[in-house]
């Protein structure tokens, strides 16, 4: 769902910019492959106050990356342009941003509430991140690549976490094989394209 996609991209973007954080998650989420860090950086645009903003380039970037133009934005992946005001709802943030332009120069950036359109906080900059599509063409990696090698990893109920991952892997593998055997027109990706195997996860976890 859109909220889940937004939360994941928001987390990855935060780790990309500063990985010295307390990061709380669960085993199967750690085992799931995410967009490669370099791929995420290439797909993102940093927008800052005082910067020159080419609205034609911005619109082209937004349309190519699946953003939809609206009169008012309400959900991630939407944008609107009204004169010198540009509203953007990036997939990397909880709230959308309103950019006020003086000619081509960004005069101010504010987050705002979609329900009443009122400003929440003035910002110096933000990262515009599109929805990273689930595609075999997108380079993927372990989320551990976003973390420093000396990151402290604390686990609770590790046996239960591994058991849940193994169950999910086995279910996905059975569904994949059934679709292949039945010559189904819709075949989900092989589990190895989505998650690390339980064995790979244990090996990585133990490093």
Short mmCIF file of C-alpha atoms in Angstrom, two decimals:
data_model
loop_
_atom_site.label_atom_id
_atom_site.label_comp_id
_atom_site.label_asym_id
_atom_site.label_seq_id
_atom_site.Cartn_x
_atom_site.Cartn_y
_atom_site.Cartn_z
CA UNK A 1 0.00 0.00 0.00
CA UNK A 2 1.01 3.64 -0.45
CA UNK A 3 1.64 4.25 3.24
CA UNK A 4 3.91 1.22 3.52
CA UNK A 5 5.89 2.28 0.44
CA UNK A 6 6.20 5.81 1.82
CA UNK A 7 7.44 4.62 5.22
CA UNK A 8 10.05 2.32 3.66
CA UNK A 9 11.43 4.96 1.28
CA UNK A 10 11.37 7.55 4.07
CA UNK A 11 13.48 5.21 6.24
CA UNK A 12 15.95 4.43 3.46
CA UNK A 13 16.36 8.09 2.58
CA UNK A 14 16.97 8.96 6.25
CA UNK A 15 19.61 6.21 6.51
CA UNK A 16 21.17 7.36 3.23
CA UNK A 17 21.68 10.87 4.62
CA UNK A 18 22.61 9.90 8.18
CA UNK A 19 22.99 6.29 9.30
CA UNK A 20 23.94 7.13 12.89
CA UNK A 21 20.46 6.36 14.17
CA UNK A 22 18.50 3.99 16.37
CA UNK A 23 16.74 1.74 13.88
CA UNK A 24 13.95 -0.56 15.11
CA UNK A 25 12.55 -3.26 12.83
CA UNK A 26 11.92 -7.01 12.60
CA UNK A 27 13.71 -9.94 11.01
CA UNK A 28 11.77 -10.41 7.78
CA UNK A 29 12.01 -6.66 7.04
CA UNK A 30 15.80 -6.84 7.44
CA UNK A 31 15.91 -9.86 5.12
CA UNK A 32 13.90 -8.14 2.38
CA UNK A 33 15.98 -6.59 -0.38
CA UNK A 34 15.69 -2.82 -0.85
CA UNK A 35 16.72 -0.43 -3.58
CA UNK A 36 20.48 -0.05 -3.80
CA UNK A 37 21.83 3.04 -2.02
CA UNK A 38 23.47 4.44 -5.17
CA UNK A 39 20.28 3.81 -7.15
CA UNK A 40 18.28 5.74 -4.53
CA UNK A 41 20.75 8.64 -4.67
CA UNK A 42 20.50 8.77 -8.48
CA UNK A 43 16.69 8.82 -8.26
CA UNK A 44 16.56 11.65 -5.72
CA UNK A 45 16.77 15.42 -6.03
CA UNK A 46 17.81 17.66 -3.15
CA UNK A 47 15.81 20.91 -3.13
CA UNK A 48 17.05 23.81 -0.99
CA UNK A 49 16.06 27.38 -0.17
CA UNK A 50 17.97 29.87 -2.33
CA UNK A 51 18.43 27.30 -5.10
CA UNK A 52 17.52 27.96 -8.72
CA UNK A 53 14.60 25.69 -9.67
CA UNK A 54 13.87 24.92 -13.31
CA UNK A 55 10.14 24.13 -13.19
CA UNK A 56 10.17 22.59 -16.68
CA UNK A 57 12.90 20.14 -15.61
CA UNK A 58 11.05 19.48 -12.35
CA UNK A 59 7.78 18.70 -14.15
CA UNK A 60 9.58 16.36 -16.55
CA UNK A 61 11.26 14.56 -13.62
CA UNK A 62 7.95 14.24 -11.79
CA UNK A 63 6.04 12.91 -14.79
CA UNK A 64 8.78 10.41 -15.70
CA UNK A 65 8.76 9.13 -12.13
CA UNK A 66 5.02 8.62 -11.92
CA UNK A 67 3.94 11.72 -10.01
CA UNK A 68 0.46 12.95 -10.84
CA UNK A 69 -0.52 16.59 -11.19
CA UNK A 70 -3.47 17.68 -9.05
CA UNK A 71 -5.17 20.93 -8.06
CA UNK A 72 -4.22 20.12 -4.45
CA UNK A 73 -1.97 17.36 -3.14
CA UNK A 74 -3.22 14.81 -0.64
CA UNK A 75 -1.05 11.69 -1.08
CA UNK A 76 2.58 10.78 -1.78
CA UNK A 77 3.30 10.97 -5.51
CA UNK A 78 1.18 14.05 -6.20
CA UNK A 79 2.16 17.61 -7.12
CA UNK A 80 0.54 20.89 -8.07
CA UNK A 81 1.83 24.11 -9.64
CA UNK A 82 -0.08 27.34 -9.16
CA UNK A 83 1.82 30.39 -10.35
CA UNK A 84 4.93 30.71 -8.19
CA UNK A 85 3.83 28.01 -5.75
CA UNK A 86 4.80 24.37 -6.15
CA UNK A 87 3.35 21.70 -3.85
CA UNK A 88 5.16 18.34 -3.77
CA UNK A 89 4.41 15.18 -1.79
CA UNK A 90 7.64 13.18 -1.84
CA UNK A 91 7.63 9.47 -0.99
CA UNK A 92 10.37 10.15 1.56
CA UNK A 93 8.40 12.35 3.98
CA UNK A 94 5.32 12.24 6.15
CA UNK A 95 4.06 15.64 5.00
CA UNK A 96 4.12 17.43 1.63
CA UNK A 97 6.15 20.58 0.96
CA UNK A 98 5.14 23.95 -0.42
CA UNK A 99 7.82 25.76 -2.42
CA UNK A 100 7.42 29.50 -3.00
CA UNK A 101 9.38 30.90 -5.91
CA UNK A 102 10.67 34.39 -6.65
CA UNK A 103 11.18 34.00 -10.36
CA UNK A 104 13.27 30.80 -10.56
CA UNK A 105 14.75 31.16 -7.06
CA UNK A 106 13.31 29.15 -4.16
CA UNK A 107 12.30 31.77 -1.60
CA UNK A 108 10.84 29.44 1.03
CA UNK A 109 10.03 25.79 1.72
CA UNK A 110 7.38 24.76 4.22
CA UNK A 111 5.80 21.46 5.16
CA UNK A 112 2.02 21.66 5.39
CA UNK A 113 -1.08 19.76 6.49
CA UNK A 114 -3.08 18.31 3.58
CA UNK A 115 -6.34 18.60 5.53
CA UNK A 116 -6.31 22.36 6.09
CA UNK A 117 -3.42 23.41 3.79
CA UNK A 118 -1.79 25.29 6.70
CA UNK A 119 1.99 25.45 7.09
CA UNK A 120 3.59 23.24 9.73
CA UNK A 121 7.31 23.97 9.62
CA UNK A 122 9.75 26.03 7.61
CA UNK A 123 12.49 23.92 6.00
CA UNK A 124 15.94 24.74 4.64
CA UNK A 125 15.92 21.76 2.27
CA UNK A 126 14.39 18.36 1.55
CA UNK A 127 14.96 15.35 -0.71
CA UNK A 128 12.46 14.69 -3.47
CA UNK A 129 12.28 10.92 -3.77
CA UNK A 130 9.98 9.14 -6.24
CA UNK A 131 8.35 5.78 -5.70
CA UNK A 132 11.00 3.17 -6.45
CA UNK A 133 9.16 0.62 -8.58
CA UNK A 134 9.47 -3.10 -7.90
CA UNK A 135 11.30 -3.97 -11.08
CA UNK A 136 13.98 -6.50 -12.00
CA UNK A 137 15.78 -3.57 -13.68
CA UNK A 138 16.20 -1.79 -10.34
CA UNK A 139 19.41 -2.77 -8.58
CA UNK A 140 18.65 -4.12 -5.13
CA UNK A 141 20.74 -4.72 -2.04
CA UNK A 142 20.57 -5.68 1.60
CA UNK A 143 19.56 -2.90 3.96
CA UNK A 144 22.79 -3.68 5.82
CA UNK A 145 24.60 -1.82 3.02
CA UNK A 146 23.04 1.39 4.38
CA UNK A 147 24.67 0.78 7.77
CA UNK A 148 28.23 1.24 8.98
CA UNK A 149 30.25 -1.97 9.51
CA UNK A 150 30.55 -1.18 13.23
CA UNK A 151 26.78 -0.79 13.69
CA UNK A 152 25.59 -2.46 16.90
CA UNK A 153 22.83 -4.98 16.18
CA UNK A 154 20.63 -6.02 19.11
CA UNK A 155 18.11 -8.81 18.53
CA UNK A 156 15.16 -9.99 20.60
CA UNK A 157 13.62 -13.44 20.10
CA UNK A 158 16.07 -14.16 17.28
CA UNK A 159 14.91 -17.79 17.00
CA UNK A 160 11.30 -16.66 16.57
CA UNK A 161 12.35 -14.03 13.99
CA UNK A 162 14.23 -16.65 11.99
CA UNK A 163 11.31 -19.08 12.24
CA UNK A 164 8.91 -16.45 10.87
CA UNK A 165 11.30 -15.69 8.01
CA UNK A 166 11.62 -19.41 7.17
CA UNK A 167 7.81 -19.80 7.14
CA UNK A 168 7.38 -16.79 4.86
CA UNK A 169 10.11 -18.02 2.52
CA UNK A 170 8.57 -21.51 2.31
CA UNK A 171 5.06 -20.14 1.65
CA UNK A 172 6.34 -17.82 -1.08
CA UNK A 173 8.33 -20.65 -2.66
CA UNK A 174 5.28 -22.95 -2.68
CA UNK A 175 3.12 -20.23 -4.27
CA UNK A 176 5.77 -19.56 -6.89
CA UNK A 177 6.14 -23.25 -7.76
CA UNK A 178 2.36 -23.77 -7.90
CA UNK A 179 1.98 -20.89 -10.35
CA UNK A 180 4.75 -22.37 -12.52
CA UNK A 181 3.21 -25.87 -12.43
CA UNK A 182 -0.23 -24.52 -13.36
CA UNK A 183 1.16 -22.32 -16.17
CA UNK A 184 -0.44 -19.35 -14.49
CA UNK A 185 -0.48 -16.06 -16.41
CA UNK A 186 0.51 -14.28 -13.18
CA UNK A 187 3.66 -15.54 -11.48
CA UNK A 188 5.11 -13.75 -8.48
CA UNK A 189 8.90 -13.32 -8.37
CA UNK A 190 10.97 -16.15 -6.92
CA UNK A 191 11.54 -15.56 -3.19
CA UNK A 192 15.29 -15.13 -3.78
CA UNK A 193 14.48 -11.97 -5.74
CA UNK A 194 12.66 -10.51 -2.73
CA UNK A 195 14.40 -11.79 0.41
CA UNK A 196 17.62 -13.27 1.57
CA UNK A 197 17.17 -16.97 2.26
CA UNK A 198 17.07 -17.91 5.96
CA UNK A 199 20.61 -19.34 5.59
CA UNK A 200 21.93 -16.14 3.97
CA UNK A 201 20.23 -14.07 6.67
CA UNK A 202 21.86 -16.11 9.45
CA UNK A 203 25.28 -15.82 7.79
CA UNK A 204 24.97 -12.06 7.36
CA UNK A 205 23.52 -11.62 10.83
CA UNK A 206 26.50 -13.44 12.37
CA UNK A 207 29.15 -11.23 10.74
#
